[in-house]
Coordinates of C-alpha atoms in Angstrom, one line a residue:
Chain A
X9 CA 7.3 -26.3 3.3
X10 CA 10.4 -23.8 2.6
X11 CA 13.6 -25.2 2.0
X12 CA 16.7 -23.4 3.4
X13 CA 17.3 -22.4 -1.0
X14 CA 13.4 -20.8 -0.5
X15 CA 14.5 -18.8 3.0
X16 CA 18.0 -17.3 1.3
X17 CA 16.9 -16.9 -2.0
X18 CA 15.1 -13.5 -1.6
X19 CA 18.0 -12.1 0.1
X20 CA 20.8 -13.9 -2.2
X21 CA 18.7 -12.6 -5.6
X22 CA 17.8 -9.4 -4.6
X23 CA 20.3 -8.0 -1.8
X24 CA 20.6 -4.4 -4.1
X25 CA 16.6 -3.6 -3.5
X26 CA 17.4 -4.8 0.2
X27 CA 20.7 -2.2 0.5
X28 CA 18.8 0.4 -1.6
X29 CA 15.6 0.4 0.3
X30 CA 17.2 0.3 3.5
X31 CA 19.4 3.1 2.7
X32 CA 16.1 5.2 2.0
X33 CA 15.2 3.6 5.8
X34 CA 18.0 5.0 7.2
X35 CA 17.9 8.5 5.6
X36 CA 14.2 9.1 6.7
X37 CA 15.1 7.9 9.8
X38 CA 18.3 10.2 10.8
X39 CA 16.9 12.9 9.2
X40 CA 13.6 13.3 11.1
X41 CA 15.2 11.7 14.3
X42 CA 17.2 14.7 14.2
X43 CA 14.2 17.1 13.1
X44 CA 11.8 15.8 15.4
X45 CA 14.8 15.4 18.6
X46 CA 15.1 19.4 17.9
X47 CA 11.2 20.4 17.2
X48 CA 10.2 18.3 20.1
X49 CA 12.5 19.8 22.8
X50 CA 11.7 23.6 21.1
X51 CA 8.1 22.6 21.7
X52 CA 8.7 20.9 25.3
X53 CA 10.3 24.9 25.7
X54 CA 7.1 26.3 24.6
X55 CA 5.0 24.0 27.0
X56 CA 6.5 25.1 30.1
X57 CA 7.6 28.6 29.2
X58 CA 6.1 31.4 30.4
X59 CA 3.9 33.0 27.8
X60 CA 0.7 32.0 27.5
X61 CA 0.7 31.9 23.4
X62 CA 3.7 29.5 22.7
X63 CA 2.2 27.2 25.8
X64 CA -1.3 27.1 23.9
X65 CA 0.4 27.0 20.6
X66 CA 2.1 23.5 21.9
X67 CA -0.2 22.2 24.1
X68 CA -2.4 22.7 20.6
X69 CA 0.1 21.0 18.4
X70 CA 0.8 18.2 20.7
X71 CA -2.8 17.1 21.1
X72 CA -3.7 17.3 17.4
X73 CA -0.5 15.3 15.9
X74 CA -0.3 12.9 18.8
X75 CA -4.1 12.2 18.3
X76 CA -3.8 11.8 14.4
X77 CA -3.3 8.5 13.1
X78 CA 0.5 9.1 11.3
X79 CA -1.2 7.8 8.0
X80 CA -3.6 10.3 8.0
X81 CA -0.6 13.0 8.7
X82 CA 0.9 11.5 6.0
X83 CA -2.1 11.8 3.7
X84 CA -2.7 15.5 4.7
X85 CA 1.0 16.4 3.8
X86 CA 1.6 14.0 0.6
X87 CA -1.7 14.8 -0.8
X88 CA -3.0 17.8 0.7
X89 CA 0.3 20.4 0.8
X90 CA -0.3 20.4 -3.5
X91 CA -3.6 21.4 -3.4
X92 CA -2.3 24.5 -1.5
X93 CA 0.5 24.7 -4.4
X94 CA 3.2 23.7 -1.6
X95 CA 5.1 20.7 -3.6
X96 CA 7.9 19.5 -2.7
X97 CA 9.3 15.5 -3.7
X98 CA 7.7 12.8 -1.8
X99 CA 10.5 12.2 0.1
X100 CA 10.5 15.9 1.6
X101 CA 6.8 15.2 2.3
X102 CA 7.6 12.1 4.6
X103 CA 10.3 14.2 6.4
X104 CA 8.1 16.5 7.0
X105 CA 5.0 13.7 8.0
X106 CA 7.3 12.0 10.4
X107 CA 8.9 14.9 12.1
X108 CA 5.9 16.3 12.9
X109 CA 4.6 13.4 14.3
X110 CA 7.3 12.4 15.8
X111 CA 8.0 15.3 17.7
X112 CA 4.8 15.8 19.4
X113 CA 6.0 12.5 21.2
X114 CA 9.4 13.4 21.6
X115 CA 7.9 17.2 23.4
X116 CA 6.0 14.7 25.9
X117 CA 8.6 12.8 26.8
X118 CA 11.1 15.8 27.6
X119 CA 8.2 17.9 29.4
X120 CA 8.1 14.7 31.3
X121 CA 11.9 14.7 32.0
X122 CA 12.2 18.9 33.1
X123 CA 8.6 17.9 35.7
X124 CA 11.3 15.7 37.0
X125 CA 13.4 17.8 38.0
X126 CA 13.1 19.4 41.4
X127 CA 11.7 22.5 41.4
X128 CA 14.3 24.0 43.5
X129 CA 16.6 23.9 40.4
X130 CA 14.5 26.2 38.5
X131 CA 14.1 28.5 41.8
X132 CA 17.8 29.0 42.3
X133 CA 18.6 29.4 38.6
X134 CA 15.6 32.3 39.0
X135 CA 17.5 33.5 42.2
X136 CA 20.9 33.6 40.9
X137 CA 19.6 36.2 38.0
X138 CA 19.0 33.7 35.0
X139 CA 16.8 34.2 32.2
X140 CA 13.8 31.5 31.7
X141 CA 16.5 30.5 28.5
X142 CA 19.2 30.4 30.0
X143 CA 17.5 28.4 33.3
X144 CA 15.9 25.9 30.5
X145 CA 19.2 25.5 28.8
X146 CA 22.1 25.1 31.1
X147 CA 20.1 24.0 34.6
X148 CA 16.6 22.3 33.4
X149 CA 17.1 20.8 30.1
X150 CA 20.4 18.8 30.7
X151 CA 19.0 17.3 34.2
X152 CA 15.6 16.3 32.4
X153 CA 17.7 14.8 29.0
X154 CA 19.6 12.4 31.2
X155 CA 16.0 11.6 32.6
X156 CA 14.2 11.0 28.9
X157 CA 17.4 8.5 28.0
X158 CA 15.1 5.5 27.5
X159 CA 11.7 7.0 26.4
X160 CA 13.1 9.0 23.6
X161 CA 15.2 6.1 22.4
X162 CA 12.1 3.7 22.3
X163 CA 10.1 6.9 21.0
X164 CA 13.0 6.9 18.0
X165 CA 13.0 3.1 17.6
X166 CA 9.3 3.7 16.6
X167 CA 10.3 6.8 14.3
X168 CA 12.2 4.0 12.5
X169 CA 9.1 1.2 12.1
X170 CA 6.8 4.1 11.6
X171 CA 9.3 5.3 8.2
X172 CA 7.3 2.2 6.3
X173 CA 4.3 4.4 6.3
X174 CA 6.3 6.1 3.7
X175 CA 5.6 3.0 1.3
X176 CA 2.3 4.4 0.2
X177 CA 3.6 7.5 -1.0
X178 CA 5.9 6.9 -3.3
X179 CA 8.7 6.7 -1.1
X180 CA 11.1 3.6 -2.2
X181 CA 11.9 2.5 1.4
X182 CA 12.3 -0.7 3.5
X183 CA 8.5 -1.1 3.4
X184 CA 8.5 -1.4 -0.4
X185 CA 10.6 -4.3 -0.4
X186 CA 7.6 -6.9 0.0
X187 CA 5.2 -5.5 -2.3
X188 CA 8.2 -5.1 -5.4
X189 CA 9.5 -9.3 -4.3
X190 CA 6.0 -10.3 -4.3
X191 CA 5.1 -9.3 -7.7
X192 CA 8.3 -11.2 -8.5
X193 CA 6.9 -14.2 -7.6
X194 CA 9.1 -14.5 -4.3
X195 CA 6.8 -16.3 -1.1
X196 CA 6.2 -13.3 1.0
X197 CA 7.7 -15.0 4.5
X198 CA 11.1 -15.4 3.6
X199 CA 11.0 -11.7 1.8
X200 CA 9.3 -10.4 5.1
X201 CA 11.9 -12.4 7.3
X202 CA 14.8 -10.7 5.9
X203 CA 13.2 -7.2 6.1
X204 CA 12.7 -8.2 10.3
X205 CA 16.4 -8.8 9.8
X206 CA 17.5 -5.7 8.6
X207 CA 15.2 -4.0 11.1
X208 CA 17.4 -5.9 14.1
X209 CA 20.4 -4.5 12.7
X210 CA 19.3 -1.1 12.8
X211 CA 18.0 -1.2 15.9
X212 CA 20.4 -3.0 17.9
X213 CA 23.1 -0.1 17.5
X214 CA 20.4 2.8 18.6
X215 CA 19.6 0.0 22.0
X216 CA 23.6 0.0 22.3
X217 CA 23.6 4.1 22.1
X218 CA 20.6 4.1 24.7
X219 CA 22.6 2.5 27.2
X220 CA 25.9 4.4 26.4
X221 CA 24.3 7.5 26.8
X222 CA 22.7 6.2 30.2
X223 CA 26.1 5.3 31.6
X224 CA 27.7 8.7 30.5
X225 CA 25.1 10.6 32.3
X226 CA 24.3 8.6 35.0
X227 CA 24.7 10.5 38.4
X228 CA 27.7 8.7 40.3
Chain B
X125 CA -11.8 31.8 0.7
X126 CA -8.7 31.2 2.3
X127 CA -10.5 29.3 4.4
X128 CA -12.4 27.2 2.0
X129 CA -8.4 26.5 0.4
X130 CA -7.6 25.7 4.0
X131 CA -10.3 22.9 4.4
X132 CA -9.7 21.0 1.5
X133 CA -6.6 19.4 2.6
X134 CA -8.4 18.1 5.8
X135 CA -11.5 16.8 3.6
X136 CA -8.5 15.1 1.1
X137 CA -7.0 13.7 4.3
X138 CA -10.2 12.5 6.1
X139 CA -11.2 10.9 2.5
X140 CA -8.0 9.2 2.1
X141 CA -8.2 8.0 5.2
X142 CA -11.5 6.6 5.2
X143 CA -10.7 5.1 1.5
X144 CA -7.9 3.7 3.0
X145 CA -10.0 1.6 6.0
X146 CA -11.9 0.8 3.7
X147 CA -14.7 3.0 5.2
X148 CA -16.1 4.9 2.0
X149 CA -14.6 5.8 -1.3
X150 CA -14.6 9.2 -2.6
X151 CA -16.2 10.5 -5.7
X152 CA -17.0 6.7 -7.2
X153 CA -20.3 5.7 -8.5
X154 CA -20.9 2.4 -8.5
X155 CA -19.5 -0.2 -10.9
X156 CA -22.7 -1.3 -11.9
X157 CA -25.0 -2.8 -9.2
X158 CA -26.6 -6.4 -9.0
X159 CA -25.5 -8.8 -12.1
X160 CA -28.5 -8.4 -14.5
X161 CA -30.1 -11.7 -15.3
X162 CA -28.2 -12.2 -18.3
X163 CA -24.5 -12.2 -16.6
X164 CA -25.7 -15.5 -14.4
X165 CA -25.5 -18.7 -15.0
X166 CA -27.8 -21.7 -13.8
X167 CA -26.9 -23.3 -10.7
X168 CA -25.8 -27.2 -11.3
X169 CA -26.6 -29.2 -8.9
X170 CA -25.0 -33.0 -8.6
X171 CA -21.5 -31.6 -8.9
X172 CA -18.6 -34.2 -7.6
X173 CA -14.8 -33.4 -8.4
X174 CA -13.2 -36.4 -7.3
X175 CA -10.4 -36.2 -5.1
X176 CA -10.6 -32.6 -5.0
X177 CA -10.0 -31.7 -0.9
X178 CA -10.7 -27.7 -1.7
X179 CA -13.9 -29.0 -2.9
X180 CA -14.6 -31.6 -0.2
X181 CA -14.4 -28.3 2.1
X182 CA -16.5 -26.3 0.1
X183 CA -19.5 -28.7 0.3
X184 CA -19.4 -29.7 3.8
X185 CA -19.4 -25.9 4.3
X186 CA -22.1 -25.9 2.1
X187 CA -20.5 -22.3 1.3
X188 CA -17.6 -21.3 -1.4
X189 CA -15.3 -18.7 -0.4
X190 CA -13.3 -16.6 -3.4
X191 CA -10.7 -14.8 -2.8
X192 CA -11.4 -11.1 -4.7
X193 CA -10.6 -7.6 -5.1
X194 CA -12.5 -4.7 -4.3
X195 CA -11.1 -1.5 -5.0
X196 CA -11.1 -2.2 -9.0
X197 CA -14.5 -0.8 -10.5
X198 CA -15.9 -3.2 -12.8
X199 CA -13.5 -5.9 -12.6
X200 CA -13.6 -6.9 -9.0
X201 CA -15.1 -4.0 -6.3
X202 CA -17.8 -3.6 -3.7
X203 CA -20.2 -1.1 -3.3
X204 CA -19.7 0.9 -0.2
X205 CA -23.1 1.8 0.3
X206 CA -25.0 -1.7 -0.6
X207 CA -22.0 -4.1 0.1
X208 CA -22.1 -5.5 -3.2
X209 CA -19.7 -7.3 -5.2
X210 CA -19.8 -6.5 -9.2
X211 CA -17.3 -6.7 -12.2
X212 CA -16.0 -9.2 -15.0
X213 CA -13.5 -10.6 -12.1
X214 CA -16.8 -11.3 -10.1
X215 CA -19.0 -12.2 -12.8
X216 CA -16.6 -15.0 -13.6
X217 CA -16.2 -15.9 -10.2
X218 CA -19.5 -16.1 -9.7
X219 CA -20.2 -18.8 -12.7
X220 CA -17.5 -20.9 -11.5
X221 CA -19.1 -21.4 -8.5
X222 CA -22.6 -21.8 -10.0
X223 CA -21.2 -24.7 -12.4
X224 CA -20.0 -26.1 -9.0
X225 CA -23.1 -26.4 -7.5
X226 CA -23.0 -22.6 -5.5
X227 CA -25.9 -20.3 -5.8
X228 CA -25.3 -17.0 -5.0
X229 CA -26.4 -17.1 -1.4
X230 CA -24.0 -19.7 -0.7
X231 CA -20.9 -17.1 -1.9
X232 CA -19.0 -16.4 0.6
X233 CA -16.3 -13.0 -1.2
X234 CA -12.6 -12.4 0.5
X235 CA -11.4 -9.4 -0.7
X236 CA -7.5 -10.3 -0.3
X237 CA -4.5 -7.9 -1.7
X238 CA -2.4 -9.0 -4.4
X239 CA 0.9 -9.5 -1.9
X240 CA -1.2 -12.0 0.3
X241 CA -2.9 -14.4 -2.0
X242 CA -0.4 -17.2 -2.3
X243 CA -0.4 -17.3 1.3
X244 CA -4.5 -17.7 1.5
X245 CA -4.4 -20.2 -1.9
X246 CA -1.8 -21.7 0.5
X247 CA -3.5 -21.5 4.0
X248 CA -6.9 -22.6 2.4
X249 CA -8.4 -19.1 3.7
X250 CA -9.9 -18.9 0.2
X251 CA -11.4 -21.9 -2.2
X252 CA -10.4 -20.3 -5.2
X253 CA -8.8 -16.9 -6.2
X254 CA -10.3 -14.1 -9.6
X255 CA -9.0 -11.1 -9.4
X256 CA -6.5 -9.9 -12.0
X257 CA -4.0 -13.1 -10.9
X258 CA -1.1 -13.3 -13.6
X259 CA -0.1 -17.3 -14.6
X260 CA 3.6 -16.8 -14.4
X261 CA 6.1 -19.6 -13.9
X262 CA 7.2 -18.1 -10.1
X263 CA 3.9 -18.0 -9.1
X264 CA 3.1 -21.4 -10.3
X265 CA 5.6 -23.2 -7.7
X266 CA 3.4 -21.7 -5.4
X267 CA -0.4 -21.9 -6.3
X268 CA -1.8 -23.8 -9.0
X269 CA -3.7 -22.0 -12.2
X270 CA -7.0 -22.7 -14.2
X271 CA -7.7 -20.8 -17.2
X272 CA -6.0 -18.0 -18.5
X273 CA -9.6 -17.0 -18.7
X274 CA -8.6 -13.4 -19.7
X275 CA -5.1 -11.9 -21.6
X276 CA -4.2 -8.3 -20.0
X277 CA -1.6 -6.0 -21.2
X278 CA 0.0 -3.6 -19.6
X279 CA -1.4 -0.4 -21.1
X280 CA -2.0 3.7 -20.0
X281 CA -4.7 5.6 -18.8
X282 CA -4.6 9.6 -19.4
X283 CA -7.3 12.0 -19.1
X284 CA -9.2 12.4 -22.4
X285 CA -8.4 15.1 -23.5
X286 CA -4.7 14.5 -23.4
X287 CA -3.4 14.1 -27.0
X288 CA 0.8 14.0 -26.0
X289 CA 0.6 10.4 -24.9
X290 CA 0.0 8.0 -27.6
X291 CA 2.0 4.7 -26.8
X292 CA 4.7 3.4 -24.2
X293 CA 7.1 5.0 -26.6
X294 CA 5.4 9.1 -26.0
X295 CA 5.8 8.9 -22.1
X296 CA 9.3 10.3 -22.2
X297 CA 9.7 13.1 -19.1
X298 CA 5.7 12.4 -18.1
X299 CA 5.0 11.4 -14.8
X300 CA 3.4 7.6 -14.7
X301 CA 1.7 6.6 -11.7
X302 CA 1.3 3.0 -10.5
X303 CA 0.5 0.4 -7.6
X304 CA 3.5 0.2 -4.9
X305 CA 6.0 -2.3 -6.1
X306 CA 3.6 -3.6 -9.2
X307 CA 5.1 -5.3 -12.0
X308 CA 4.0 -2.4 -14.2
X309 CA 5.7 0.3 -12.2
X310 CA 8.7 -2.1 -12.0
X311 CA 9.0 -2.0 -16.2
X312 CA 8.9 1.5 -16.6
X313 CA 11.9 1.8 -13.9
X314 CA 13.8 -0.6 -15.0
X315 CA 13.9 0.5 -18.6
X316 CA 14.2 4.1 -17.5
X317 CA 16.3 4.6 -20.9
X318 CA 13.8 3.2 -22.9
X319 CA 10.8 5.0 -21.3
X320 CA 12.4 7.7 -20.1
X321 CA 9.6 8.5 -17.8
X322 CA 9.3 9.7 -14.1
X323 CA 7.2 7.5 -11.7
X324 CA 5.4 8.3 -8.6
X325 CA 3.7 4.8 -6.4
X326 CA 0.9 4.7 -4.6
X327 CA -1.5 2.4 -2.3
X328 CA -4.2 2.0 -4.6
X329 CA -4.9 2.6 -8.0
X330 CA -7.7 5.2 -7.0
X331 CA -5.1 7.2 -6.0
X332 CA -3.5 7.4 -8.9
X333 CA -6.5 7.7 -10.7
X334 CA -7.0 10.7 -8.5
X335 CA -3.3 12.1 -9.0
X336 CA -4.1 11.6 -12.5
X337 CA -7.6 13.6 -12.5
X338 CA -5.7 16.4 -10.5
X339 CA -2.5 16.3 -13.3
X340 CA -0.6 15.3 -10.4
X341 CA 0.7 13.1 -12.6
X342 CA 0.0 12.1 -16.5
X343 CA -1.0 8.2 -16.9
X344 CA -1.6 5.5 -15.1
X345 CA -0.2 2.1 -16.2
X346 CA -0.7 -1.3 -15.1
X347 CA -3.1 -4.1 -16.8
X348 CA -5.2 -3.2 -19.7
X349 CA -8.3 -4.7 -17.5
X350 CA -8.1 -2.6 -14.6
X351 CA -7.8 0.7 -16.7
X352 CA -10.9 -0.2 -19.3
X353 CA -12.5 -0.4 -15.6
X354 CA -11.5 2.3 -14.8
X355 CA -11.9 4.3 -17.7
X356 CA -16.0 3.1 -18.2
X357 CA -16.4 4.7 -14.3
X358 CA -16.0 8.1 -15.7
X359 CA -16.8 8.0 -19.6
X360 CA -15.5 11.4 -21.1
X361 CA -13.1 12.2 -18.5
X362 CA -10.5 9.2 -19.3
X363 CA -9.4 7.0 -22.0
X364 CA -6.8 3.5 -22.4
X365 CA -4.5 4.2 -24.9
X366 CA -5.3 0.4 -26.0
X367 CA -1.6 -0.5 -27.8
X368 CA -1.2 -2.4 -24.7
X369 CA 2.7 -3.4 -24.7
X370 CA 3.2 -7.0 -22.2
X371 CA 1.2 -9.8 -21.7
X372 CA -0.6 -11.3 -18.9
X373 CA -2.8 -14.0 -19.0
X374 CA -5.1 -13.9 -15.8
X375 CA -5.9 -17.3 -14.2
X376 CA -8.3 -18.8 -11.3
X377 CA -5.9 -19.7 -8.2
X378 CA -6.2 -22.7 -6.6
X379 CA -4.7 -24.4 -3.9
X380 CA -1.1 -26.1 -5.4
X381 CA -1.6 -29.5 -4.8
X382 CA -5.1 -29.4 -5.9
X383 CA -5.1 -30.4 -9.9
X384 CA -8.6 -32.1 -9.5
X385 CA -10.2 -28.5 -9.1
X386 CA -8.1 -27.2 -11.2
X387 CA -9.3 -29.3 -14.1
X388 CA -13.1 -29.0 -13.2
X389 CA -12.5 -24.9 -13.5
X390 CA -10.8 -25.4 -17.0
X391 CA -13.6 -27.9 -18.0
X392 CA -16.0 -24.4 -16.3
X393 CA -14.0 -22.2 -18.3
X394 CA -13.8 -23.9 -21.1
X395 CA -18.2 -23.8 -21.2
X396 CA -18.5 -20.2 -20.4
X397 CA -16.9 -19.2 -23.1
X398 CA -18.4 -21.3 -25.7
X399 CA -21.7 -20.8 -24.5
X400 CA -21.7 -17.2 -25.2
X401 CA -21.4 -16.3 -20.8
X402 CA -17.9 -15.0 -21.1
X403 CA -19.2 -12.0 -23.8
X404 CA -22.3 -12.1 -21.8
X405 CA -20.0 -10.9 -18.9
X406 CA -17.2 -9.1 -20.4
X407 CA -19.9 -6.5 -22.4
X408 CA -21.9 -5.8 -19.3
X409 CA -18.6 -4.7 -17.4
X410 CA -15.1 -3.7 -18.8
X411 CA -16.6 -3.6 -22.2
X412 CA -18.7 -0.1 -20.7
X413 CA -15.3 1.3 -21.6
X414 CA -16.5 0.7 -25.4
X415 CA -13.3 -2.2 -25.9
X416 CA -14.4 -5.7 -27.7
X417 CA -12.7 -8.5 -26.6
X418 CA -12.3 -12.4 -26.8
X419 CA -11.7 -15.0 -24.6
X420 CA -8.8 -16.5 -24.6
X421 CA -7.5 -20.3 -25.4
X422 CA -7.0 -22.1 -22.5
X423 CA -3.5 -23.5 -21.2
X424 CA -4.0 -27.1 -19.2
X425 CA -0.7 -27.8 -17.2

């Protein structure tokens, strides 16, 4: 049915919407990777920490943003922040969608990591006259991280296949691309093959990090 | 009070989402319900199309399935609450399939996005295809194209009380709100120095119909069609502009290789609007908006 012309012609025609909207990919992506890597750990903090009111306040948060479908996030913050005057572009609005989303995963996955770590760590680091910061940071956290390797990098490889969600809000990103070639006239498989493409190529380099990072920490 | 502020976020989320699922659909009354008696046309019976394999399906089916939208009132929607199918889109649709030997029991709707229907012409998931489908020369290496039974333009939709926005050439530093991708949308960003005009893209049009309702944003533009629609749902609150500024003839889509069908719906076309059906049709739907308009000549490729 397609000729090899038909497959490269979206591609070969178009490439500036590809670069363009995959540049608006990758911003959305490093940007709340980052927001969400430090929001999530901050809230993993909170969930084992001692006071009662920050581990309520993230247990709390992590059920109700891990629970919501991340379309309906995005609908409360893209269309509900200006009925409460808050308005800020739409691309701050899926920053903000995806962080927060994002990071209730991200909390999981470290909690996971410090449960993994013996709890004679966090007894000594007690013994030894530490603060409950200074035992998260320099005796807890850094074990349970080098745990979380591979979760948190699948958990971020979904951040970056989630950032299409931004297409319905006026965000101009990767998941825009089909809907602008289609009304060009372009057959949607070959338009929808190159956007798999260009996902590959993002993702192979964060699978390539993953298993850096894993070999740099890994206990000899 | 703060509360009350607090809440209506979640409602607008909830709502969105549900309008989104396709679940419910906030603050719509209904497009008109059932087609009055006058917007039907007698069922033929005896119908052949020769050599016509789309048609050959349909009848040892003994069902028609059309391709449709539903999320445009008057043109092509569904009720959420009865499950009905009404608008000028429809009401076409309908005929068609009457003139091909279809009652309306034996209509089998599939509402299908804009993005997907060459693939379903293509797949033979639908028979035929109404619902604001542009003849352009792309498109027509891919499907095949009976009519133009309608000529859209692209046009604006502001609240009605707006008097800044006359015409494409008034929209300079207003927002203009528009379908993901759409050609419309497209036009005004590509001739950013002629319009001059920021744009915001959403899902649906409701939303932007919404945004617009809110002064989120200060028109809505895509096809002349889907804004009279529009704009006869809420009478008083929003108006076309009417100087619509592009041209797109709306066709039937058909399977490619299938010119025997595609013939029969000209020669279908062709009757409905000399018989009076097509003013029968277009008055009891987008013409609510208080727009005349005439069918257009037809194009056989």
């Amino acid at each position: 049915m397609h000729s090899l012309a038909d497959l490269f012609a979206p591609i070969v025609d178009q490439w500036p919407l590809y670069l363009q909207s995959f540049w608006v990919t990758i911003q959305l992506f490093l940007i709340s990777g980052v927001a969400s890597l430090i929001w999530g750990t901050a809230l993993a903090g909170m969930r084992v920490s001692p006071i009662p009111v920050l581990r309520a306040f993230g247990t709390g948060y992590v059920n109700i943003l891990r629970n919501t479908p991340l379309t309906l996030v995005f609908f409360f913050v893209a269309f509900g922040f200006p009925y409460l005057e808050i308005n800020f572009s739409f691309f701050a609005f899926a920053l903000i969608a995806l962080s927060a989303y994002t990071s209730a995963f991200i909390c999981e996955a470290v909690r996971a990591g410090l449960n993994s770590v013996p709890p004679g760590q966090a007894e000594a680091a007690r013994a030894v006259g530490l603060t409950f910061f200074q035992t998260l940071n320099l005796v807890l956290l850094p074990q349970a991280f080098r745990a979380v390797v591979p979760p948190v990098s699948s958990l971020l490889i979904a951040l970056l296949k989630n950032t299409t969600i931004a297409a319905g809000f006026s965000v101009a990103e990767a998941g825009t691309i089909r809907s602008n070639l289609s009304e060009l006239g372009y057959a949607a498989f070959p338009v929808l093959l190159w956007v798999v493409i260009g996902f590959l190529i993002l993702v192979l380099p964060l699978s390539a990090l993953q298993r850096w990072f894993e070999r740099r920490w890994r206990v000899a | 009070m703060k509360l009350r502020k607090l809440l209506v976020p979640v409602a607008v989320a909830v709502a969105g989402a549900l309008a989104l699922t396709g679940c419910g659909k906030t603050g719509s009354p209904t497009g008109g319900g059932a087609p009055s008696a006058d917007v039907t046309v007698p069922v033929a019976t005896n119908v052949k199309v020769d050599g016509s394999k789309t048609f050959q399906a349909m009848t040892s089916r003994g069902k028609v399935i059309i391709g449709v939208k539903e999320d445009q009132p008057n043109l092509g929607y569904k009720d959420p609450t009865t499950g009905k199918y009404s608008g000028f889109d429809i009401y076409i649709a309908n005929a068609i399939a009457a003139k091909l030997g279809f009652g309306p029991d034996k209509i089998q709707y599939q509402p299908i996005p804009s993005a997907n229907r060459e693939q379903a012409l293509t797949n033979g998931q639908v028979d035929y295809y109404v619902g604001t489908y542009t003849i352009n020369d792309k498109r027509k290496k891919q499907v095949s194209f009976a009519g133009p039974y309608y000529v859209a333009g692209q046009d604006l939709l502001v609240r009605a009380d707006d008097t800044s926005i006359t015409g494409p050439e008034t929209i300079k530093g207003k927002v203009v709100c528009s379908v993901t991708g759409s050609t419309p949308i497209q036009n005004i960003k590509e001739h950013k120095d002629k319009y001059g005009a920021e744009t915001r893209e959403f899902e649906k049009y409701s939303q932007c119909v919404d945004a617009l309702l809110n002064k989120q944003v200060d028109a809505v533009t895509t096809d002349d069609a889907i804004l009279k629609g529009y704009a006869a749902q809420q009478p008083g609150k929003l108006k076309v502009i009417g100087k619509p500024f592009s041209k797109e003839p709306y066709g039937v889509g058909i399977a490619l290789s299938d010119s025997a069908l595609r013939g029969k719906i000209n020669d279908i076309l062709d009757g409905l609007e000399k018989d009076g059906s097509w003013k029968k049709i277009y008055d009891a739907t987008l013409g609510k908006s208080g727009t005349t308009a005439e069918p257009p000549a037809l194009e056989r490729y």
